[in-house]
Amino acid sequence: ALAVLQLALAFALLIGAGLSLRALERLQGLDPGYDLKNLQVAILRLDMRPGEDFMARSAAFQRHVRQAMVQVPGVDAVALSNTRPVVDQGHFGNVWPEGQGVLEVGQHAVSPEYFQTLKIPLLLGRNLEEGERDSCLVSASLARRCWGEASPMGRQIRMDSAEARPLNVVGVVGE
């Protein structure tokens, strides 16, 4: 009886392993929506110092990193983000799209080169420019979720608070 039980458990584990391998194989074939070939990711942290203007120091640090990295032989493009592709889903927070109630969405802060570097298509509108603070890009799925088939261009969205300054939607990117 014990041998039969062990055989049944081994068979169940074998089936489970086979199903897991099949699922992994399907996942590897999925298109994440961006190009991961030859992509290198580095995690950089900048600690706050008492009494400093952290935003100014952060902007200077980011400029320095980008300028230094593009000088490295073999580096074609450099982009910065507060999340890692594939691994991080972004900071989940609330947004208030114009004409809509509150939604919880993943939010990503990225440099203007991010979409071109990862080959994420710009579907509508334009990319952000360096230092632009009153504009944003939205994903195609968020645009559909908020405004259906109507154009999101020129619409406004508030992040983190209904009273926050509005950001103008200037572009739509692929997923």
PDB file of C-alpha atoms in Angstrom, residues 14-156:
ATOM      1  CA  LEU A  14       5.643  14.479 -12.496  1.00  0.00           C
ATOM      2  CA  ILE A  15       2.405  15.795 -14.007  1.00  0.00           C
ATOM      3  CA  GLY A  16       2.738  19.041 -12.025  1.00  0.00           C
ATOM      4  CA  ALA A  17       6.326  19.518 -13.201  1.00  0.00           C
ATOM      5  CA  GLY A  18       5.285  18.909 -16.809  1.00  0.00           C
ATOM      6  CA  LEU A  19       2.496  21.483 -16.578  1.00  0.00           C
ATOM      7  CA  SER A  20       4.883  24.010 -15.007  1.00  0.00           C
ATOM      8  CA  LEU A  21       7.390  23.530 -17.821  1.00  0.00           C
ATOM      9  CA  ARG A  22       4.646  24.003 -20.397  1.00  0.00           C
ATOM     10  CA  ALA A  23       3.528  27.253 -18.728  1.00  0.00           C
ATOM     11  CA  LEU A  24       7.127  28.502 -18.600  1.00  0.00           C
ATOM     12  CA  GLU A  25       7.566  27.706 -22.282  1.00  0.00           C
ATOM     13  CA  ARG A  26       4.430  29.734 -23.134  1.00  0.00           C
ATOM     14  CA  LEU A  27       5.616  32.649 -20.984  1.00  0.00           C
ATOM     15  CA  GLN A  28       8.963  32.744 -22.786  1.00  0.00           C
ATOM     16  CA  GLY A  29       7.122  33.137 -26.074  1.00  0.00           C
ATOM     17  CA  LEU A  30       5.101  36.153 -24.913  1.00  0.00           C
ATOM     18  CA  ASP A  31       5.954  39.560 -26.305  1.00  0.00           C
ATOM     19  CA  PRO A  32       6.503  41.904 -23.321  1.00  0.00           C
ATOM     20  CA  GLY A  33       5.944  44.926 -25.568  1.00  0.00           C
ATOM     21  CA  TYR A  34       9.539  46.074 -25.502  1.00  0.00           C
ATOM     22  CA  ASP A  35      12.941  44.871 -26.641  1.00  0.00           C
ATOM     23  CA  LEU A  36      15.022  43.157 -23.965  1.00  0.00           C
ATOM     24  CA  LYS A  37      17.865  42.125 -26.287  1.00  0.00           C
ATOM     25  CA  ASN A  38      21.205  43.596 -25.227  1.00  0.00           C
ATOM     26  CA  LEU A  39      19.537  45.430 -22.363  1.00  0.00           C
ATOM     27  CA  GLN A  40      21.574  46.037 -19.219  1.00  0.00           C
ATOM     28  CA  VAL A  41      19.958  47.265 -16.030  1.00  0.00           C
ATOM     29  CA  ALA A  42      21.730  48.981 -13.141  1.00  0.00           C
ATOM     30  CA  ILE A  43      20.187  49.996  -9.862  1.00  0.00           C
ATOM     31  CA  LEU A  44      21.417  53.337  -8.546  1.00  0.00           C
ATOM     32  CA  ARG A  45      20.421  54.926  -5.275  1.00  0.00           C
ATOM     33  CA  LEU A  46      20.893  58.513  -4.256  1.00  0.00           C
ATOM     34  CA  ASP A  47      20.517  59.133  -0.538  1.00  0.00           C
ATOM     35  CA  MET A  48      18.989  62.326   0.783  1.00  0.00           C
ATOM     36  CA  ARG A  49      21.225  64.687   2.730  1.00  0.00           C
ATOM     37  CA  PRO A  50      19.877  66.984   5.434  1.00  0.00           C
ATOM     38  CA  GLY A  51      19.209  70.501   4.210  1.00  0.00           C
ATOM     39  CA  GLU A  52      19.835  69.806   0.527  1.00  0.00           C
ATOM     40  CA  ASP A  53      17.681  70.372  -2.534  1.00  0.00           C
ATOM     41  CA  PHE A  54      17.228  66.689  -3.326  1.00  0.00           C
ATOM     42  CA  MET A  55      15.387  67.286  -6.610  1.00  0.00           C
ATOM     43  CA  ALA A  56      18.190  69.487  -7.972  1.00  0.00           C
ATOM     44  CA  ARG A  57      20.865  67.028  -6.818  1.00  0.00           C
ATOM     45  CA  SER A  58      18.896  64.123  -8.311  1.00  0.00           C
ATOM     46  CA  ALA A  59      18.533  65.890 -11.673  1.00  0.00           C
ATOM     47  CA  ALA A  60      22.274  66.659 -11.752  1.00  0.00           C
ATOM     48  CA  PHE A  61      23.092  63.048 -10.838  1.00  0.00           C
ATOM     49  CA  GLN A  62      20.827  61.713 -13.577  1.00  0.00           C
ATOM     50  CA  ARG A  63      22.438  64.010 -16.182  1.00  0.00           C
ATOM     51  CA  HIS A  64      25.890  62.885 -15.045  1.00  0.00           C
ATOM     52  CA  VAL A  65      24.977  59.181 -15.250  1.00  0.00           C
ATOM     53  CA  ARG A  66      23.490  59.524 -18.734  1.00  0.00           C
ATOM     54  CA  GLN A  67      26.451  61.538 -20.022  1.00  0.00           C
ATOM     55  CA  ALA A  68      28.942  59.047 -18.584  1.00  0.00           C
ATOM     56  CA  MET A  69      27.097  55.973 -19.850  1.00  0.00           C
ATOM     57  CA  VAL A  70      26.787  57.131 -23.466  1.00  0.00           C
ATOM     58  CA  GLN A  71      30.606  57.417 -23.528  1.00  0.00           C
ATOM     59  CA  VAL A  72      31.008  53.685 -22.794  1.00  0.00           C
ATOM     60  CA  PRO A  73      31.971  51.755 -25.953  1.00  0.00           C
ATOM     61  CA  GLY A  74      29.099  49.606 -27.217  1.00  0.00           C
ATOM     62  CA  VAL A  75      26.397  51.576 -25.428  1.00  0.00           C
ATOM     63  CA  ASP A  76      23.848  52.770 -27.986  1.00  0.00           C
ATOM     64  CA  ALA A  77      21.286  54.352 -25.685  1.00  0.00           C
ATOM     65  CA  VAL A  78      20.783  55.194 -22.021  1.00  0.00           C
ATOM     66  CA  ALA A  79      17.488  55.736 -20.249  1.00  0.00           C
ATOM     67  CA  LEU A  80      16.500  56.149 -16.634  1.00  0.00           C
ATOM     68  CA  SER A  81      13.447  54.865 -14.808  1.00  0.00           C
ATOM     69  CA  ASN A  82      12.246  54.433 -11.254  1.00  0.00           C
ATOM     70  CA  THR A  83      11.384  50.801 -12.087  1.00  0.00           C
ATOM     71  CA  ARG A  84      13.087  47.842 -13.770  1.00  0.00           C
ATOM     72  CA  PRO A  85      11.613  46.395 -16.968  1.00  0.00           C
ATOM     73  CA  VAL A  86       9.749  43.107 -16.463  1.00  0.00           C
ATOM     74  CA  VAL A  87      10.601  42.881 -12.735  1.00  0.00           C
ATOM     75  CA  ASP A  88       8.808  45.947 -11.354  1.00  0.00           C
ATOM     76  CA  GLN A  89       5.225  46.890 -12.076  1.00  0.00           C
ATOM     77  CA  GLY A  90       5.776  50.498 -11.057  1.00  0.00           C
ATOM     78  CA  HIS A  91       4.577  52.465  -8.099  1.00  0.00           C
ATOM     79  CA  PHE A  92       0.879  51.787  -7.749  1.00  0.00           C
ATOM     80  CA  GLY A  93      -1.012  54.926  -6.961  1.00  0.00           C
ATOM     81  CA  ASN A  94      -4.206  56.753  -7.639  1.00  0.00           C
ATOM     82  CA  VAL A  95      -4.853  58.918 -10.676  1.00  0.00           C
ATOM     83  CA  TRP A  96      -7.778  61.146 -11.483  1.00  0.00           C
ATOM     84  CA  PRO A  97      -8.253  61.267 -15.260  1.00  0.00           C
ATOM     85  CA  GLU A  98     -10.262  64.182 -16.614  1.00  0.00           C
ATOM     86  CA  GLY A  99     -13.949  63.280 -16.592  1.00  0.00           C
ATOM     87  CA  GLN A 100     -13.386  60.091 -14.581  1.00  0.00           C
ATOM     88  CA  GLY A 101     -13.292  58.964 -10.987  1.00  0.00           C
ATOM     89  CA  VAL A 102     -10.207  57.740  -9.219  1.00  0.00           C
ATOM     90  CA  LEU A 103      -8.284  54.781 -10.690  1.00  0.00           C
ATOM     91  CA  GLU A 104      -5.397  52.785  -9.249  1.00  0.00           C
ATOM     92  CA  VAL A 105      -2.638  52.342 -11.830  1.00  0.00           C
ATOM     93  CA  GLY A 106       1.056  51.572 -12.068  1.00  0.00           C
ATOM     94  CA  GLN A 107       3.070  54.764 -12.417  1.00  0.00           C
ATOM     95  CA  HIS A 108       6.553  54.974 -13.913  1.00  0.00           C
ATOM     96  CA  ALA A 109       8.888  57.971 -13.885  1.00  0.00           C
ATOM     97  CA  VAL A 110      11.164  57.704 -16.926  1.00  0.00           C
ATOM     98  CA  SER A 111      13.619  59.800 -18.901  1.00  0.00           C
ATOM     99  CA  PRO A 112      12.598  60.893 -22.407  1.00  0.00           C
ATOM    100  CA  GLU A 113      14.890  58.253 -23.968  1.00  0.00           C
ATOM    101  CA  TYR A 114      13.182  55.375 -22.169  1.00  0.00           C
ATOM    102  CA  PHE A 115      10.649  54.441 -24.844  1.00  0.00           C
ATOM    103  CA  GLN A 116      13.120  54.624 -27.716  1.00  0.00           C
ATOM    104  CA  THR A 117      15.734  52.658 -25.737  1.00  0.00           C
ATOM    105  CA  LEU A 118      13.319  49.813 -24.989  1.00  0.00           C
ATOM    106  CA  LYS A 119      11.722  50.157 -28.437  1.00  0.00           C
ATOM    107  CA  ILE A 120       8.285  50.823 -26.960  1.00  0.00           C
ATOM    108  CA  PRO A 121       6.262  52.387 -29.769  1.00  0.00           C
ATOM    109  CA  LEU A 122       4.883  55.896 -29.529  1.00  0.00           C
ATOM    110  CA  LEU A 123       1.383  55.333 -30.906  1.00  0.00           C
ATOM    111  CA  LEU A 124       0.027  58.855 -30.779  1.00  0.00           C
ATOM    112  CA  GLY A 125       1.336  62.333 -30.063  1.00  0.00           C
ATOM    113  CA  ARG A 126       4.881  63.085 -29.012  1.00  0.00           C
ATOM    114  CA  ASN A 127       7.479  62.054 -26.469  1.00  0.00           C
ATOM    115  CA  LEU A 128       8.327  64.093 -23.400  1.00  0.00           C
ATOM    116  CA  GLU A 129      11.139  66.609 -23.557  1.00  0.00           C
ATOM    117  CA  GLU A 130      13.926  66.939 -21.013  1.00  0.00           C
ATOM    118  CA  GLY A 131      12.748  68.895 -17.975  1.00  0.00           C
ATOM    119  CA  GLU A 132       9.091  68.864 -19.015  1.00  0.00           C
ATOM    120  CA  ARG A 133       7.057  68.677 -15.802  1.00  0.00           C
ATOM    121  CA  ASP A 134       3.450  69.478 -16.765  1.00  0.00           C
ATOM    122  CA  SER A 135       2.955  66.708 -19.323  1.00  0.00           C
ATOM    123  CA  CYS A 136       2.719  62.941 -19.332  1.00  0.00           C
ATOM    124  CA  LEU A 137       2.416  59.928 -21.582  1.00  0.00           C
ATOM    125  CA  VAL A 138      -0.171  57.234 -20.969  1.00  0.00           C
ATOM    126  CA  SER A 139      -0.297  53.633 -22.105  1.00  0.00           C
ATOM    127  CA  ALA A 140      -2.792  52.659 -24.761  1.00  0.00           C
ATOM    128  CA  SER A 141      -4.664  50.492 -22.247  1.00  0.00           C
ATOM    129  CA  LEU A 142      -4.979  53.359 -19.743  1.00  0.00           C
ATOM    130  CA  ALA A 143      -6.174  55.705 -22.503  1.00  0.00           C
ATOM    131  CA  ARG A 144      -8.882  53.199 -23.513  1.00  0.00           C
ATOM    132  CA  ARG A 145      -9.823  52.585 -19.889  1.00  0.00           C
ATOM    133  CA  CYS A 146     -10.223  56.315 -19.219  1.00  0.00           C
ATOM    134  CA  TRP A 147     -11.597  57.730 -22.440  1.00  0.00           C
ATOM    135  CA  GLY A 148     -12.680  54.785 -24.585  1.00  0.00           C
ATOM    136  CA  GLU A 149     -12.177  55.474 -28.274  1.00  0.00           C
ATOM    137  CA  ALA A 150     -12.004  59.278 -27.767  1.00  0.00           C
ATOM    138  CA  SER A 151      -8.591  60.866 -28.178  1.00  0.00           C
ATOM    139  CA  PRO A 152      -6.658  61.256 -24.931  1.00  0.00           C
ATOM    140  CA  MET A 153      -4.543  64.045 -26.437  1.00  0.00           C
ATOM    141  CA  GLY A 154      -4.802  67.270 -24.469  1.00  0.00           C
ATOM    142  CA  ARG A 155      -6.757  65.611 -21.680  1.00  0.00           C
ATOM    143  CA  GLN A 156      -5.586  66.074 -18.146  1.00  0.00           C
TER     144      GLN A 156
END
